XYZ file of C-alpha atoms in Angstrom:
348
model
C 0.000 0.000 0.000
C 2.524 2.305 0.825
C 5.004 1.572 -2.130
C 1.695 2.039 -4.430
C 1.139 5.316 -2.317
C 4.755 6.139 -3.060
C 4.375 5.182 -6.559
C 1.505 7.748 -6.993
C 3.006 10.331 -5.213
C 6.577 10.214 -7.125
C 4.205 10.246 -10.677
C 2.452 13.908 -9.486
C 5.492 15.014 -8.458
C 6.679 14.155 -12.100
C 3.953 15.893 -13.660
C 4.108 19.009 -12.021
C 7.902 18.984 -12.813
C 7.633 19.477 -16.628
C 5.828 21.788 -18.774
C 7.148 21.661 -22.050
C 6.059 24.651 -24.603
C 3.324 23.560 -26.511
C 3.910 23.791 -29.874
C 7.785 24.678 -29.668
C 9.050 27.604 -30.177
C 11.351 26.713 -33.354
C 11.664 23.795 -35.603
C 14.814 22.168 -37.242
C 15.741 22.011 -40.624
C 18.171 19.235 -41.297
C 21.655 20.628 -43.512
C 22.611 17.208 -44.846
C 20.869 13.868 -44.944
C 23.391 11.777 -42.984
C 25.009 14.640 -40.290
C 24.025 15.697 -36.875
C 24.018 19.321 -38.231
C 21.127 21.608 -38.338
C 19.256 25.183 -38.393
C 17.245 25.928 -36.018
C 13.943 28.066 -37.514
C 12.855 30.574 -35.294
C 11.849 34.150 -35.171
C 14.426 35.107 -32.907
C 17.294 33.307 -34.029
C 18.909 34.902 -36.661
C 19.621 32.455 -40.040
C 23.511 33.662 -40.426
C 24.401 33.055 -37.137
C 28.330 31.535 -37.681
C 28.929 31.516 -33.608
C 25.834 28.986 -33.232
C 25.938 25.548 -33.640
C 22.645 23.231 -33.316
C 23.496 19.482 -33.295
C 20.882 16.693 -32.638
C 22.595 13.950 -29.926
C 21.359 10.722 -29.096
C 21.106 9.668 -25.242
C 21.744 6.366 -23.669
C 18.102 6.118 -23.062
C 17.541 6.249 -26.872
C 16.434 9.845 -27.265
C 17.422 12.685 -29.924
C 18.084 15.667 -28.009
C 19.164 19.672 -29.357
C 21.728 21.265 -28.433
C 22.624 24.981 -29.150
C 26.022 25.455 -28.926
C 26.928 29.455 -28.932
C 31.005 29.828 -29.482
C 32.856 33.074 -28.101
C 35.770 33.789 -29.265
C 37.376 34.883 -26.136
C 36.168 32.555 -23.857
C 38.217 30.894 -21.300
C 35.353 28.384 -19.911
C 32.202 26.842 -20.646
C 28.990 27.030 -19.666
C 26.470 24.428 -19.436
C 23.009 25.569 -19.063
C 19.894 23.182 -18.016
C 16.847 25.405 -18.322
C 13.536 25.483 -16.420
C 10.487 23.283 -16.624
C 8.417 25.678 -19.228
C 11.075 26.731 -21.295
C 12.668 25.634 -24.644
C 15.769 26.436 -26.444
C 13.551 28.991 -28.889
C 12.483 31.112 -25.897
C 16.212 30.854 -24.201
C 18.129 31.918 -27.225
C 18.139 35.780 -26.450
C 19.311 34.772 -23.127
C 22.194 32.761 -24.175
C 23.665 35.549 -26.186
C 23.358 37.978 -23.359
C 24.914 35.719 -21.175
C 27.635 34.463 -23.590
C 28.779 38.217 -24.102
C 28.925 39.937 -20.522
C 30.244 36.313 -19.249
C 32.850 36.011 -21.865
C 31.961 32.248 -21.660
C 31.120 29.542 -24.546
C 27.191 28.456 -23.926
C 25.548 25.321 -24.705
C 22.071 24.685 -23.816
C 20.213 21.518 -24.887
C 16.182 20.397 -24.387
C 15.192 17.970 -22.226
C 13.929 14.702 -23.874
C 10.113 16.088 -24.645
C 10.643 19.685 -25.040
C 11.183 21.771 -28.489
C 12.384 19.330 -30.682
C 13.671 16.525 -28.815
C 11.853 13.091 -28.502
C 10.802 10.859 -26.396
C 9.145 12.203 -22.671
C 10.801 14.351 -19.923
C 11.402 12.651 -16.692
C 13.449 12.729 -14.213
C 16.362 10.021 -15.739
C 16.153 11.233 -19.135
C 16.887 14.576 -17.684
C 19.755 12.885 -16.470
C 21.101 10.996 -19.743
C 20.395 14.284 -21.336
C 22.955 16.166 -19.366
C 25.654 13.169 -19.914
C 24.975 12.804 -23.344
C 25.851 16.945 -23.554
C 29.054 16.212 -21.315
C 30.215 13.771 -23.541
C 30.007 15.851 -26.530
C 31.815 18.744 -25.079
C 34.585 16.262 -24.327
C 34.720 14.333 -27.711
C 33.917 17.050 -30.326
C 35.470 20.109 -28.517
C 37.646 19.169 -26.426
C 35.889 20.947 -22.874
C 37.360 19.653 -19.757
C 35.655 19.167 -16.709
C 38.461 21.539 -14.996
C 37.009 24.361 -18.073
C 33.216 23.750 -17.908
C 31.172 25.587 -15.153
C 27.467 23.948 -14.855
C 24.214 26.115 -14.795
C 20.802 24.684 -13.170
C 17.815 26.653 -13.485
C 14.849 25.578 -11.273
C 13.949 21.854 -12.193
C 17.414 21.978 -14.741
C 19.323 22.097 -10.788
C 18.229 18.097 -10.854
C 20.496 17.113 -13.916
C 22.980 19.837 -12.780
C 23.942 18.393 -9.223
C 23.540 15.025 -10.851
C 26.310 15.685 -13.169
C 28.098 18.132 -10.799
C 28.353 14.865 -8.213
C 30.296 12.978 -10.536
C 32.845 15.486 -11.536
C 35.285 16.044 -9.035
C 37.460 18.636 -10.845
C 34.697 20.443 -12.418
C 35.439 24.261 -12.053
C 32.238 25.449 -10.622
C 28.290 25.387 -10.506
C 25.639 27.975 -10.179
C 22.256 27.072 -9.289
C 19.303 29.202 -9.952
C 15.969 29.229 -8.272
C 17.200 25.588 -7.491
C 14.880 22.916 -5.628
C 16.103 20.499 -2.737
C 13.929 17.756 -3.885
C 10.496 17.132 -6.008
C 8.260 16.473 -3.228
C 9.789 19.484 -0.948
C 8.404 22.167 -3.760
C 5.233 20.472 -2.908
C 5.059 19.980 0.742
C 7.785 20.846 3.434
C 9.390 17.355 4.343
C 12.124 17.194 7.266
C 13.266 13.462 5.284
C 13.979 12.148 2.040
C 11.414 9.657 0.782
C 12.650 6.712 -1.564
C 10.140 8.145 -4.111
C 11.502 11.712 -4.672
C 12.130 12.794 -7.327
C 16.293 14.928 -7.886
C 16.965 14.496 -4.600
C 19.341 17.474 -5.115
C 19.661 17.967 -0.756
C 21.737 14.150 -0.809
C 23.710 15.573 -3.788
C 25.047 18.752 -2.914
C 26.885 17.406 0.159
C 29.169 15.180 -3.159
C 29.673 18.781 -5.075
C 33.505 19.525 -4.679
C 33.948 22.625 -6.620
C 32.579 26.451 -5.475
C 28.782 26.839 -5.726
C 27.030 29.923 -6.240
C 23.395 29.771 -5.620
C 21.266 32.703 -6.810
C 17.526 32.715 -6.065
C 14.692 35.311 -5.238
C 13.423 36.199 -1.915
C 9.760 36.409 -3.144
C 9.708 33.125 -4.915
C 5.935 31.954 -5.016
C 7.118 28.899 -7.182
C 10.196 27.039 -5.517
C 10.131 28.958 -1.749
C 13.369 30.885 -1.059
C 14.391 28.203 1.947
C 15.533 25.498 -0.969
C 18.196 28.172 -2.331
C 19.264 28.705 1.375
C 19.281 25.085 2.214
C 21.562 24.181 -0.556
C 23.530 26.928 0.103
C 24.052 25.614 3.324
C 24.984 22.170 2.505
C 27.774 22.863 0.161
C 31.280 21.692 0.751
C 32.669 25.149 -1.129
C 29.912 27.331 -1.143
C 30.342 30.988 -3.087
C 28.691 33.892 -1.714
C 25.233 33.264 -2.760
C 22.962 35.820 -4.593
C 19.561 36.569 -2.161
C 17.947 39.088 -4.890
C 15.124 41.114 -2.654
C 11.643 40.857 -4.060
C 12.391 38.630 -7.079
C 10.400 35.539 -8.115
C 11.090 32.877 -9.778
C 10.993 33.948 -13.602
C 12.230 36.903 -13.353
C 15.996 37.296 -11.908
C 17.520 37.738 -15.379
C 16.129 41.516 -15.092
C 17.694 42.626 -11.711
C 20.932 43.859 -12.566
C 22.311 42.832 -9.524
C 22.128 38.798 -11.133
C 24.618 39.484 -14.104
C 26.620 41.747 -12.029
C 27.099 39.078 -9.036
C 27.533 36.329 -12.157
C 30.175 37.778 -13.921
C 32.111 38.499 -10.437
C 31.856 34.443 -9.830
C 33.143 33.903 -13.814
C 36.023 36.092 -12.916
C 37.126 34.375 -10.043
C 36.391 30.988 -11.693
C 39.022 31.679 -14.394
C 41.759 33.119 -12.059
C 41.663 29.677 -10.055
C 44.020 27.076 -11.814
C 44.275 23.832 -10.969
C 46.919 24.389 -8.367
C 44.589 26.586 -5.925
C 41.998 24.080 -6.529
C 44.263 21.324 -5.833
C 45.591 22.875 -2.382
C 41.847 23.989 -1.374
C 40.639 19.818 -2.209
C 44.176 19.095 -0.042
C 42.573 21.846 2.736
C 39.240 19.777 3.346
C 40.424 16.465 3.563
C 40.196 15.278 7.207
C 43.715 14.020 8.240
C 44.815 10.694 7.551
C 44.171 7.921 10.385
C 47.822 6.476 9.937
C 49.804 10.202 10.439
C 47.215 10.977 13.570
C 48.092 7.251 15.320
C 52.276 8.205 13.945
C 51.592 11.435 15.733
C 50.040 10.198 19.059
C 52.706 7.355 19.174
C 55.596 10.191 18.635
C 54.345 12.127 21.931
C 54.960 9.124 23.889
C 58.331 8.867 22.992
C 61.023 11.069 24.400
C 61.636 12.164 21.243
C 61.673 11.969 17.514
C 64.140 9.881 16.914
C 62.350 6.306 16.220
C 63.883 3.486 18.711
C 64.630 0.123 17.122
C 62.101 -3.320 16.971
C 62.878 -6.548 18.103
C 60.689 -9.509 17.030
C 60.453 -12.848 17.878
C 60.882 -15.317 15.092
C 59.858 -18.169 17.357
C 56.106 -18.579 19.308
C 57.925 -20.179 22.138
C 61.060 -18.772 23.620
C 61.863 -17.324 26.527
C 60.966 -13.597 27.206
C 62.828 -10.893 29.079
C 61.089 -8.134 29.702
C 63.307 -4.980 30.143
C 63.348 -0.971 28.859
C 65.960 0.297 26.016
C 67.456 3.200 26.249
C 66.740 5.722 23.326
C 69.669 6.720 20.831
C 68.987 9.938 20.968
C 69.062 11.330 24.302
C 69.614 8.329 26.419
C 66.457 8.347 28.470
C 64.110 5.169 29.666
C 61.241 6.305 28.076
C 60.728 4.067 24.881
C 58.385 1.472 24.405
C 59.125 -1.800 25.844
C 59.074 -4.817 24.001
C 60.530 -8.719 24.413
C 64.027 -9.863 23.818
C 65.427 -13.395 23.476
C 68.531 -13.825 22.653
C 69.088 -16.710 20.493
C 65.452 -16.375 18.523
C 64.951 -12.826 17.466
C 65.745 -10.949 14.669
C 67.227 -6.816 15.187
C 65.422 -4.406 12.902
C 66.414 -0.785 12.742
């Protein structure tokens, strides 16, 4: 009863997720019979676009996805944007070029499975073969690192974001907009995570090793402004987040302080090279069991220098018991341990 309950529950949850634009916004028109390559046909997208690439990409889960690819010349990183749950690549495309420009950053956005032109239906792990099926193009066709790419979740798009961000360890950051800590939490405030949620983004956060900037609204009627703050909180590296006063949850994009406080985060992303990140990953690692028990041993001692070990090579033999004076400074205090002299072996 209850996993049928469950069952029930985790399908609403699904529903309300995704609203895909109905018709899209643009269409495709295929440039050669056999190629991924394509135009995308829509009002606002301009024809002779040369910085824009639209490729088609199939997913694990045997979906055709777009993906709008928007080259800047003088771009250091990447940008991976996964947009919200009523929006499609058509409506986002004016977006993309602001943000490519005053970030300085390459942009690729991509549909979910279900939305614009890509098949198949949106849930929650298509969402997520969607996002790997982007990474892996990045990585084969142009050569983007996970140490160049910074992720971008928007809203429902934080799901495949922290999903992806989880599994990247040297990924060089992630910003998370209007971002939800799980399905069933938009609907109803829950204190634990149910098997049935859906992007349980609050158990994934916690796995995120890279800075995290989290931007969201104080006035959000949609996604409530404590799921920003909570996964603000739970980050290992968190960025000064972004608390914009009176904004909701569609419009950030139009308070100035969002691309300000955006490109200051970009910045600092492309001063950090590996070797900061590197000595910060070296910073949070809890010390290592063996050097705390070397360290605790070493107080014991009368000092540093390390006394020798005797060990019996025989079970049976007859055992002295008696103290050895250290090398060093001459004094009784070193550990004691059994002698015999005809059985055991001197190790230094």
């Amino acid at each position: 009863m209850v996993g049928g309950m469950g069952f029930l529950v985790s399908r609403l949850a699904a529903k309300l997720a995704f609203f895909p634009p109905r018709p899209p916004t643009y269409q495709l028109q295929r440039l050669e019979q056999d190629d991924s390559r394509v135009v995308a046909l829509c009002s606002s997208i301009p024809a002779d676009d040369a910085y824009l690439d639209v490729r088609i990409l199939k997913t694990k889960r045997g979906n055709k996805i777009v993906t709008f690819f928007l080259r800047n010349p003088y771009a250091r990183l990447t940008l991976l944007y996964s947009h919200g749950n009523a929006a499609d690549l058509g409506q986002l495309y004016d977006l993309f070029v602001q943000l490519k420009l005053n970030l300085r950053v390459n942009l690729v956005g991509y549909d979910y499975s279900g939305y614009g032109a890509s098949t198949g239906k949106p849930s929650e792990y298509d969402t997520y073969a969607d996002i790997e099926a982007v990474y892996e193009y990045l990585q084969t066709e142009y050569g983007t690192s996970q140490e160049d790419l910074i992720l971008y979740g928007q809203s429902v798009g934080s799901g495949p974001t922290l999903h992806l961000a989880s599994r990247l360890p040297r990924l060089r950051g992630v910003v998370l907009h209007s971002a939800i800590l799980s399905g069933l939490r938009v609907l109803c405030q829950l204190k634990v995570t149910l098997c049935f949620d859906i992007y349980k983004n609050i158990n994934k956060i916690t796995k995120v090793k890279c800075p995290v900037l989290v931007i969201h609204g104080t006035e959000d009627d949609v996604v409530n402004w404590f799921h920003g703050n909570g996964l603000w909180e739970l980050a290992r590296e968190p960025y000064e987040p972004l608390w914009i006063k009176g904004g909701g949850h569609c419009n950030l994009e139009l308070y100035p302080d969002y691309i300000r406080h955006l490109c200051r985060f970009i910045q600092e992303m492309e001063k950090m090279n590996t070797a900061v990140r590197l000595k910060k990953i070296r910073q949070s690692l809890p010390p290592l069991a063996s050097n705390a028990n070397t360290e605790t041993k070493s107080n014991n001692r009368c000092c540093k220098i390390r006394c020798c070990k005797i060990r019996c090579c025989k079970i049976r033999c007859c055992r002295v018991r008696f103290r050895l004076k250290c090398w060093g400074c001459g004094r009784p205090r070193c550990p004691k341990f059994f002698f015999c002299g005809s059985c055991c072996r001197l190790r230094l």
